[in-house]
Coordinates of C-alpha atoms in Angstrom, one line a residue:
Chain V
X1 CA 142.1 141.5 115.2
X2 CA 138.9 141.6 112.8
X3 CA 141.4 142.6 110.1
X4 CA 143.8 139.9 110.6
X5 CA 140.9 137.2 111.0
X6 CA 139.7 138.6 107.5
X7 CA 143.0 138.2 105.5
X8 CA 143.3 135.0 107.3
X9 CA 139.9 133.8 106.1
X10 CA 140.2 135.2 102.5
X11 CA 143.7 133.6 102.3
X12 CA 142.0 130.3 103.2
X13 CA 139.0 130.8 100.8
X14 CA 141.5 131.5 97.8
X15 CA 144.2 129.0 98.6
X16 CA 141.3 126.2 99.1
X17 CA 139.7 125.3 96.2
X18 CA 135.5 125.5 96.6
X19 CA 134.9 121.8 97.5
X20 CA 131.6 120.7 96.7
X21 CA 131.8 117.0 97.0
X22 CA 130.2 115.5 93.9
X23 CA 131.5 111.6 95.0
X24 CA 128.2 111.6 97.6
X25 CA 125.6 113.3 95.3
X26 CA 127.0 110.5 92.5
X27 CA 126.7 107.6 94.8
X28 CA 123.2 108.5 96.1
X29 CA 121.8 109.3 92.9
X30 CA 123.0 106.0 91.7
X31 CA 121.8 103.9 94.6
X32 CA 118.2 106.0 95.5
X33 CA 117.4 106.3 91.6
X34 CA 116.6 109.8 92.3
X35 CA 118.1 113.1 90.8
X36 CA 120.0 114.8 93.6
X37 CA 121.7 118.2 93.3
X38 CA 124.0 120.4 95.4
X39 CA 120.9 121.7 97.1
X40 CA 121.2 118.3 99.5
X41 CA 124.0 120.4 101.3
X42 CA 124.7 123.9 99.5
X43 CA 122.5 126.8 99.6
X44 CA 122.4 126.9 95.9
X45 CA 121.5 124.0 93.7
X46 CA 124.3 124.7 91.6
X47 CA 126.9 124.3 94.2
X48 CA 129.4 126.8 95.8
X49 CA 131.0 128.2 92.7
X50 CA 129.3 131.3 91.2
X51 CA 127.7 134.7 92.0
X52 CA 124.2 133.8 92.7
X53 CA 122.6 134.0 96.1
X54 CA 124.3 131.3 98.4
X55 CA 127.4 131.0 96.1
X56 CA 130.9 132.4 97.0
X57 CA 130.9 134.8 94.6
X58 CA 128.0 136.7 96.0
X59 CA 129.0 136.8 99.8
X60 CA 129.8 139.9 101.8
X61 CA 132.9 140.4 103.4
X62 CA 131.6 139.2 107.0
X63 CA 130.2 135.9 105.0
X64 CA 133.4 135.5 103.6
X65 CA 135.1 135.5 107.3
X66 CA 132.0 133.0 108.4
X67 CA 133.2 130.8 105.4
X68 CA 136.7 130.7 106.2
X69 CA 136.2 130.0 110.0
X70 CA 133.7 127.1 108.7
X71 CA 136.6 125.7 106.6
X72 CA 138.7 124.9 109.4
X73 CA 136.3 122.6 111.0
X74 CA 138.8 119.8 110.5
X75 CA 137.5 118.3 113.5
X76 CA 134.0 116.9 114.8
X77 CA 131.9 119.2 117.4
X78 CA 132.7 122.7 116.1
X79 CA 130.0 125.1 115.5
X80 CA 129.8 125.6 111.7
X81 CA 127.6 128.3 110.1
X82 CA 129.2 128.1 106.6
X83 CA 127.2 130.4 104.3
X84 CA 127.4 128.7 101.4
X85 CA 125.9 125.3 103.0
X86 CA 122.5 124.9 104.0
X87 CA 121.4 123.6 107.6
X88 CA 121.9 119.7 106.6
X89 CA 125.5 120.5 104.8
X90 CA 126.7 122.7 108.1
X91 CA 125.3 119.7 110.2
X92 CA 127.4 117.1 108.8
X93 CA 130.7 119.1 108.9
X94 CA 129.7 119.8 112.6
X95 CA 129.2 116.1 113.2
X96 CA 131.8 114.8 111.1
X97 CA 134.6 117.6 110.9
X98 CA 136.0 117.9 107.1
X99 CA 138.8 115.5 107.9
X100 CA 136.3 112.6 108.2
X101 CA 134.4 113.9 105.0
X102 CA 137.5 113.5 103.0
X103 CA 137.8 110.4 104.2
X104 CA 134.6 109.2 103.3
X105 CA 134.9 110.4 99.9
X106 CA 136.5 106.8 99.3
X107 CA 133.1 105.0 100.6
X108 CA 130.3 107.5 99.9
X109 CA 127.9 105.0 100.9
X110 CA 129.4 105.0 104.6
X111 CA 128.1 108.7 105.0
X112 CA 124.7 108.0 106.4
X113 CA 126.0 105.6 109.1
X114 CA 128.7 108.1 110.3
X115 CA 125.7 110.6 110.8
X116 CA 123.4 111.0 113.6
X117 CA 121.0 108.3 114.1
X118 CA 118.3 110.7 115.4
X119 CA 118.7 114.0 113.8
X120 CA 115.5 114.9 112.0
X121 CA 115.9 118.4 110.6
X122 CA 113.0 119.0 108.7
X123 CA 110.6 116.8 111.4
X124 CA 109.1 114.5 108.8
X125 CA 109.7 111.5 111.0
X126 CA 112.4 110.3 108.7
X127 CA 115.9 110.9 109.9
X128 CA 118.8 112.8 107.9
X129 CA 121.0 110.1 107.4
X130 CA 117.7 108.0 105.8
X131 CA 116.9 110.7 103.6
X132 CA 120.4 111.1 102.3
X133 CA 120.4 107.3 101.7
X134 CA 116.6 107.6 100.0
X135 CA 118.0 110.7 97.8
X136 CA 115.4 113.0 99.2
X137 CA 115.5 116.5 100.8
X138 CA 116.4 116.2 104.4
X139 CA 115.2 120.0 104.9
X140 CA 111.9 119.5 103.0
X141 CA 109.1 117.8 105.7
X142 CA 106.8 117.1 102.4
X143 CA 109.8 115.3 100.4
X144 CA 110.6 111.7 101.5
X145 CA 110.0 108.0 100.7
X146 CA 106.8 108.3 99.7
X147 CA 105.9 105.0 101.6
X148 CA 108.0 105.9 104.8
X149 CA 105.7 109.1 104.6
X150 CA 102.5 107.7 104.5
X151 CA 103.1 105.4 107.2
X152 CA 104.6 108.0 109.5
X153 CA 101.7 110.8 108.8
X154 CA 98.9 107.9 109.0
X155 CA 100.0 107.5 112.5
X156 CA 100.5 111.0 113.2
X157 CA 97.2 112.2 112.0
X158 CA 95.3 109.5 113.0
X159 CA 92.7 111.3 115.4
X160 CA 92.1 113.8 112.2
X161 CA 91.5 110.8 110.1
X162 CA 89.2 109.0 112.7
X163 CA 87.2 112.2 112.8
X164 CA 87.0 112.5 109.0
X165 CA 85.8 108.8 108.6
X166 CA 83.1 109.5 111.5
X167 CA 82.1 112.8 109.8
X168 CA 81.9 111.0 106.4
X169 CA 80.1 108.3 107.6
X170 CA 77.4 110.0 109.8
X171 CA 77.2 112.6 106.6
X172 CA 76.3 109.7 104.5
X173 CA 74.4 107.7 106.9
X174 CA 72.0 110.7 107.3
X175 CA 71.9 111.5 103.4
X176 CA 70.8 107.9 103.1
X177 CA 68.0 108.1 105.3
X178 CA 67.1 111.3 103.7
X179 CA 66.7 109.9 100.3
X180 CA 65.1 107.1 101.5
X181 CA 62.6 109.3 103.4
X182 CA 62.0 111.2 100.0
X183 CA 61.9 108.2 98.0
X184 CA 58.8 107.0 100.3
X185 CA 57.1 110.2 99.8
X186 CA 57.6 110.2 96.2
X187 CA 56.4 106.7 95.9
X188 CA 53.2 107.7 98.0
X189 CA 52.9 110.8 95.6
X190 CA 52.9 108.5 92.7
X191 CA 50.2 105.8 93.9
Chain Z
X1 CA 65.7 126.5 48.9
X2 CA 63.6 123.2 49.4
X3 CA 67.2 121.5 49.6
X4 CA 68.3 124.2 52.6
X5 CA 64.6 123.3 54.2
X6 CA 65.3 119.5 54.3
X7 CA 68.9 120.0 55.8
X8 CA 67.5 122.4 58.6
X9 CA 64.7 119.9 59.0
X10 CA 67.3 117.0 59.0
X11 CA 69.3 119.1 61.6
X12 CA 66.2 119.8 64.0
X13 CA 65.2 116.1 63.5
X14 CA 68.5 114.9 64.7
X15 CA 68.8 117.4 67.3
X16 CA 65.0 116.6 68.7
X17 CA 66.0 112.7 68.4
X18 CA 69.2 113.7 70.6
X19 CA 68.0 116.1 72.8
X20 CA 64.6 114.9 73.8
X21 CA 63.5 117.8 75.9
X22 CA 60.0 116.8 76.1
X23 CA 61.2 113.7 78.6
X24 CA 62.2 116.3 81.1
X25 CA 60.2 115.5 83.9
X26 CA 60.7 114.3 87.5
X27 CA 59.0 110.9 86.8
X28 CA 61.4 110.4 83.9
X29 CA 64.4 111.3 85.6
X30 CA 64.0 110.2 88.9
X31 CA 61.0 108.1 90.2
X32 CA 60.7 105.9 87.1
X33 CA 64.2 106.0 86.2
X34 CA 65.7 102.3 85.9
X35 CA 69.4 101.6 85.8
X36 CA 70.2 97.9 84.2
X37 CA 72.1 95.3 86.2
X38 CA 75.0 93.2 84.7
X39 CA 78.4 92.3 85.1
X40 CA 79.4 95.9 83.6
X41 CA 77.4 97.5 86.1
X42 CA 80.2 99.3 88.2
X43 CA 81.1 101.3 85.1
X44 CA 78.0 103.0 85.7
X45 CA 79.6 104.6 88.5
X46 CA 82.8 106.1 86.8
X47 CA 81.2 109.5 85.5
X48 CA 79.6 109.9 88.6
X49 CA 83.1 109.5 90.4
X50 CA 84.7 111.8 87.9
X51 CA 82.3 114.5 88.6
X52 CA 83.3 114.3 92.4
X53 CA 86.6 114.7 91.7
X54 CA 86.0 117.6 89.5
X55 CA 84.0 119.2 92.5
X56 CA 86.9 118.7 94.8
X57 CA 89.1 120.2 92.0
X58 CA 86.7 123.3 92.1
X59 CA 86.6 123.9 95.9
X60 CA 90.3 123.7 96.8
X61 CA 91.1 125.3 93.5
X62 CA 89.2 128.4 94.7
X63 CA 90.8 128.2 98.2
X64 CA 94.0 128.1 96.2
X65 CA 93.1 131.2 94.2
X66 CA 93.2 133.3 97.5
X67 CA 96.8 133.1 97.9
X68 CA 98.5 132.2 94.8
X69 CA 100.3 134.8 92.9
X70 CA 100.5 134.3 89.0
X71 CA 103.7 136.1 88.5
X72 CA 106.7 134.4 87.6
X73 CA 108.8 136.4 90.3
X74 CA 106.2 135.3 92.8
X75 CA 104.3 131.9 91.8
X76 CA 106.8 129.5 93.3
X77 CA 107.2 131.7 96.8
X78 CA 103.3 131.7 97.0
X79 CA 102.9 128.0 96.3
X80 CA 105.7 127.1 99.1
X81 CA 103.6 130.1 101.1
X82 CA 100.4 128.1 100.8
X83 CA 102.5 124.8 101.4
X84 CA 104.5 125.3 104.4
X85 CA 102.8 128.6 105.9
X86 CA 99.0 128.8 105.4
X87 CA 96.5 126.6 107.6
X88 CA 95.8 123.5 106.2
X89 CA 97.5 124.9 102.9
X90 CA 99.3 121.4 102.3
X91 CA 96.2 119.7 102.6
X92 CA 94.1 121.8 100.4
X93 CA 97.1 121.8 97.7
X94 CA 97.7 117.9 98.1
X95 CA 93.9 117.8 97.6
X96 CA 93.9 119.4 94.5
X97 CA 96.8 117.5 93.2
X98 CA 95.6 114.0 94.0
X99 CA 92.0 114.7 93.0
X100 CA 93.3 115.9 89.7
X101 CA 94.9 112.5 88.8
X102 CA 92.2 110.8 90.2
X103 CA 89.8 112.5 88.0
X104 CA 91.7 111.9 85.1
X105 CA 92.4 108.1 85.9
X106 CA 88.4 107.7 86.4
X107 CA 87.6 109.5 83.3
X108 CA 89.8 107.3 81.3
X109 CA 88.3 104.4 83.1
X110 CA 84.7 106.0 82.1
X111 CA 85.5 106.6 78.1
X112 CA 86.5 103.3 77.7
X113 CA 84.0 101.5 79.5
X114 CA 81.5 103.7 78.0
X115 CA 82.9 103.0 74.8
X116 CA 83.2 99.4 75.5
X117 CA 79.3 99.3 76.5
X118 CA 78.5 101.2 73.3
X119 CA 77.2 104.0 75.1
X120 CA 77.8 106.3 72.2
X121 CA 75.0 104.4 69.9
X122 CA 72.2 106.7 68.6
X123 CA 70.7 108.5 70.1
X124 CA 73.4 108.9 72.6
X125 CA 75.8 110.6 70.0
X126 CA 75.7 114.1 71.8
X127 CA 76.6 112.6 75.0
X128 CA 79.7 111.0 73.4
X129 CA 80.9 114.1 71.7
X130 CA 80.5 115.9 74.9
X131 CA 82.3 113.8 77.0
X132 CA 85.3 113.1 74.2
X133 CA 85.4 117.2 74.8
X134 CA 85.5 117.0 78.5
X135 CA 88.4 114.9 78.1
X136 CA 90.4 117.0 76.2
X137 CA 89.1 119.9 78.5
X138 CA 90.2 117.7 81.7
X139 CA 93.8 117.1 79.8
X140 CA 94.0 120.8 79.1
X141 CA 93.5 121.4 82.8
X142 CA 96.1 119.3 83.6
X143 CA 98.5 120.7 80.9
X144 CA 97.9 124.6 82.1
X145 CA 97.6 123.5 85.8
X146 CA 101.0 122.1 85.7
X147 CA 102.9 125.3 84.6
X148 CA 101.4 127.5 87.8
X149 CA 103.8 126.5 90.6
X150 CA 106.5 127.7 88.2
X151 CA 108.9 125.1 89.5
X152 CA 111.8 123.6 87.2
X153 CA 109.7 120.3 85.9
X154 CA 106.7 122.7 85.0
X155 CA 108.3 125.1 83.2
X156 CA 110.9 122.7 81.3
X157 CA 108.1 120.2 80.8
X158 CA 106.0 123.2 79.0
X159 CA 108.9 124.0 77.2
X160 CA 109.2 120.7 75.9
X161 CA 105.2 120.5 74.9
X162 CA 105.4 123.8 73.1
X163 CA 108.5 122.9 71.2
X164 CA 106.6 119.8 70.1
X165 CA 103.9 121.8 68.7
X166 CA 106.1 123.6 66.7
X167 CA 107.5 120.5 65.3
X168 CA 104.5 119.5 63.7
X169 CA 104.9 122.2 61.1
X170 CA 107.7 120.4 59.6
X171 CA 105.3 117.7 58.6
X172 CA 102.5 120.1 57.2
X173 CA 102.6 121.0 53.4
X174 CA 102.7 124.7 52.1
X175 CA 100.8 127.7 54.2
X176 CA 100.1 125.0 56.9
X177 CA 103.4 125.0 57.9
X178 CA 103.3 128.0 60.0
X179 CA 100.5 127.4 61.6
X180 CA 101.9 125.3 64.5
X181 CA 104.4 128.0 65.1
X182 CA 101.6 130.8 65.4
X183 CA 99.5 128.3 67.7
X184 CA 102.7 128.2 69.9
X185 CA 103.4 131.6 69.8
X186 CA 99.5 132.3 70.8
X187 CA 99.7 129.8 73.9
X188 CA 103.4 131.4 74.9
X189 CA 102.6 134.6 74.3
X190 CA 106.1 135.9 73.9
X191 CA 109.7 134.6 72.7
X192 CA 110.0 132.0 75.6
X193 CA 108.0 130.7 78.3
X194 CA 108.0 133.4 80.8
X195 CA 105.2 135.7 82.0
X196 CA 103.0 136.0 79.3
X197 CA 102.8 132.6 79.3
X198 CA 102.2 132.0 82.7
X199 CA 99.4 134.8 82.7
X200 CA 97.7 132.8 79.7
X201 CA 97.9 129.3 81.4
X202 CA 96.4 131.2 84.8
X203 CA 93.5 132.9 82.8
X204 CA 93.1 129.5 81.1
X205 CA 93.0 127.6 83.8
X206 CA 91.0 129.4 86.2
X207 CA 88.6 131.3 83.8
X208 CA 88.4 130.5 80.7
X209 CA 88.5 126.4 80.6
X210 CA 86.2 126.1 83.4
X211 CA 83.7 128.3 81.7
X212 CA 83.6 125.9 78.7
X213 CA 83.9 122.6 80.9
X214 CA 80.7 124.1 82.7
X215 CA 78.7 124.5 79.4
X216 CA 80.1 120.9 78.1
X217 CA 79.2 119.3 81.2
X218 CA 75.9 120.7 81.5
X219 CA 75.2 119.1 77.9
X220 CA 76.7 116.0 79.2
X221 CA 74.6 115.3 82.1
X222 CA 71.5 116.8 80.1
X223 CA 71.9 114.2 77.7
X224 CA 72.7 111.5 80.1
X225 CA 69.5 112.4 82.0
X226 CA 67.3 112.7 78.8
X227 CA 68.2 109.4 77.4
X228 CA 68.8 107.6 80.7
X229 CA 71.4 104.8 81.3
X230 CA 72.4 102.9 78.3
X231 CA 71.8 98.9 78.2
X232 CA 75.5 98.3 78.4
X233 CA 75.5 94.8 77.0
X234 CA 74.8 93.3 73.6
X235 CA 71.8 90.7 75.4
X236 CA 70.5 93.1 78.3
X237 CA 69.4 91.4 81.3
X238 CA 66.0 91.8 82.3
X239 CA 67.2 92.8 85.8
X240 CA 67.4 96.4 86.9
X241 CA 67.3 98.6 89.8
X242 CA 65.5 101.6 90.6
X243 CA 67.8 104.5 89.7
X244 CA 66.2 106.8 92.9
X245 CA 66.7 105.8 95.5
X246 CA 69.2 102.5 95.3
X247 CA 71.5 103.6 92.4
X248 CA 71.9 107.4 93.9
X249 CA 72.5 105.9 97.4
X250 CA 75.4 103.4 96.4
X251 CA 76.7 106.4 93.9
X252 CA 76.8 108.3 97.0
X253 CA 78.4 105.7 99.4
X254 CA 81.0 105.4 96.4
X255 CA 81.6 109.3 96.7
X256 CA 81.9 109.1 100.6
X257 CA 84.7 106.5 100.0
X258 CA 86.4 108.0 97.4
X259 CA 86.6 111.3 99.6
X260 CA 88.3 109.3 102.3
X261 CA 90.6 107.6 100.3
X262 CA 91.4 110.7 98.5
X263 CA 91.3 112.9 101.9
X264 CA 93.7 110.3 103.6
X265 CA 96.6 110.6 100.4
X266 CA 96.4 114.2 100.7
X267 CA 96.9 114.4 104.3
X268 CA 99.5 111.7 105.0
X269 CA 101.2 111.5 101.5
X270 CA 102.7 114.4 99.5
X271 CA 101.9 114.0 95.8
X272 CA 105.6 115.5 94.7
X273 CA 107.1 112.8 97.2
X274 CA 107.2 110.5 94.1
X275 CA 109.3 113.0 92.6
X276 CA 113.1 114.1 93.0
X277 CA 113.3 117.3 95.1
X278 CA 115.2 119.4 92.3
X279 CA 112.5 119.1 90.0
X280 CA 110.2 121.3 92.6
X281 CA 113.1 124.1 93.1
X282 CA 112.1 127.4 91.9
X283 CA 112.7 127.9 88.0
X284 CA 115.7 129.3 87.1
X285 CA 116.6 130.4 83.5
X286 CA 120.3 131.1 84.1
X287 CA 120.7 127.6 86.5
X288 CA 121.1 124.0 85.4
X289 CA 118.0 122.1 84.3
X290 CA 117.9 118.9 86.6
X291 CA 117.6 115.3 85.1
X292 CA 114.2 113.9 84.8
X293 CA 111.9 116.4 83.5
X294 CA 108.7 115.0 82.1
X295 CA 105.1 115.6 82.1
X296 CA 102.7 114.4 84.3
X297 CA 101.8 110.5 84.4
X298 CA 98.6 111.0 82.4
X299 CA 100.6 112.3 79.5
X300 CA 103.0 109.4 79.6
X301 CA 101.2 107.7 76.7
X302 CA 102.1 110.3 74.3
X303 CA 105.4 111.3 76.0
X304 CA 107.1 108.1 76.1
X305 CA 106.2 107.0 72.4
X306 CA 107.6 110.8 71.1
X307 CA 111.1 109.9 73.2
X308 CA 111.3 106.4 71.3
X309 CA 109.5 106.6 68.0
X310 CA 110.0 109.4 65.2
X311 CA 107.9 112.4 65.9
X312 CA 105.8 111.8 62.8
X313 CA 104.8 108.5 63.5
X314 CA 103.4 109.6 66.9
X315 CA 101.9 112.6 65.4
X316 CA 100.0 110.4 63.2
X317 CA 98.9 108.2 65.5
X318 CA 97.4 110.9 67.8
X319 CA 95.9 112.7 65.0
X320 CA 94.2 109.1 64.0
X321 CA 93.2 108.7 67.7
X322 CA 91.8 112.1 68.2
X323 CA 89.9 111.7 65.0
X324 CA 88.4 108.3 66.0
X325 CA 87.5 109.6 69.3
X326 CA 84.8 112.2 67.7
X327 CA 84.1 109.9 64.9
X328 CA 83.4 106.8 67.0
X329 CA 79.4 107.1 66.9
X330 CA 80.2 106.5 63.1
X331 CA 83.0 104.1 62.9
X332 CA 81.5 101.8 65.3
X333 CA 78.1 102.0 64.7
X334 CA 77.7 98.4 63.5
X335 CA 80.4 96.7 66.0
X336 CA 79.1 94.3 68.7
X337 CA 80.0 95.2 72.5
X338 CA 82.3 92.0 72.2
X339 CA 84.5 93.7 69.6
X340 CA 84.3 97.2 71.2
X341 CA 85.4 95.8 74.7
X342 CA 88.4 94.0 73.2
X343 CA 89.4 97.2 71.6
X344 CA 89.0 99.0 75.1
X345 CA 91.3 96.4 76.6
X346 CA 93.9 96.9 74.1
X347 CA 93.8 100.6 74.9
X348 CA 93.6 100.1 78.8
X349 CA 96.4 97.6 78.5
X350 CA 98.7 100.4 76.5
X351 CA 97.9 103.2 78.6
X352 CA 98.7 100.9 82.0
X353 CA 102.0 99.6 80.0
X354 CA 103.1 102.9 79.0
X355 CA 102.2 104.6 82.3
X356 CA 103.8 102.1 84.8
X357 CA 106.6 100.7 82.5
X358 CA 107.2 103.8 79.6
X359 CA 110.6 104.5 81.5
X360 CA 112.0 100.9 81.5
X361 CA 110.7 100.5 77.8
X362 CA 112.3 104.0 76.5
X363 CA 115.7 103.0 78.7
X364 CA 115.4 99.7 76.8
X365 CA 115.1 101.4 73.5
X366 CA 117.6 103.8 74.3
X367 CA 120.5 101.4 75.1
X368 CA 119.7 99.0 72.2
X369 CA 119.8 102.3 69.9
X370 CA 123.1 103.6 71.9

């Protein structure tokens, strides 16, 4: 069974071209004004073809099997663990299926609307769909729209911020009084 | 012999006038010290703010040293480790990055306002020269520190700068033509930007530059203390306030406020979020170079002119600006503060425009030429 699967997967891989989808990359690069590379959805920043880690040429036979199975995920809902895709890339295939992705290539701007409105893989408070629109990395919690991150983190860290304001204020209040006291002492000494 | 003695005497006279060490007393430096009060008084706080941000750099830099690995194979991974896995590592690293930008901003404002207020006039030449050296050292900190995370933008931007150094040789005569290449190789340490470069930048950033900085800062602060605060305006107002405790108290309150602002920024707003994420991937010499490689914002004043204008014009301009910076006490000896303020305002306007709109100007030029 394993041999059959392997042969089937390898056949699928070699008859199907390595489909990176530059239409989406081009679209979101233009609309967000940010540089975007294949690492948005793929493991390797230069895309799936090549011999480096995360590219097809570097995959082990088991990984090639997994890749073959992933490529059959034409409909939404399949569990996809493609070794050339990162977590976000796999989530897109799981959510939409390959057929829908191919369809969306005609209108790449619709991709974020087709994705989950709640999924936030990096937990930075900005949904993956929004990050895709903004041209930021959905897998890096320190990458995101600066305005959104500032707002989200400000409210997330309100207690820490309150404490640091309090500590700084009290510290300087103490320093203020210490300096005033020293000033009075120095004045008396001068007289 | 007599001429030598005269020269020596002139030198000692110059130094005793500029560094009057006999004024080193508690009364002169604390209790009797007065600060002029006028419309430009706010500028007296900029030096202190620069010092605060330097101190933040120092403390956070030491913390980063505990985890950072200065090797091309591990540098990027160690920075990622600091950011994502070390307790408060992200905060420390972001504080380091934000405070470096704040330090350079305050330093630039400090230099421009000190110039406008004629803070370089006799007997404050040493204050000005040491301050100018501190400015160059601060830019050097920025340049050397930029490479350390070993990500795409760091390595590629460093390559561009080093390449620019080499290009200077094309405009130098005879034997001097090879000097920039020699300097480039000295900095780079090998044929291309690699481990030797990283080791050198690391040594410069964490040992050599700080030592020179401390010595220069010491001289700068000593000179400021010995001469007191400059009058700042052509017709000095008679209104003054006591340095201790009133000015120093305001200074400390400002420090507290500035620290809070930087802390909030460091906690809530990753500095790198202003840039595209591919720029911060680990440098791969065999991979593709992402778009948008450029130096830090505080180098835009030279980067965009280099992109737009012929290289020799920019180099000539920078040479004049650099020489002018150190020769300021002689060149502007008799210039009124009003004229100096205009020159400083023009320089500030240039820095603001090129920093905020440099990309748009570049694209406009590129569009025209293309």
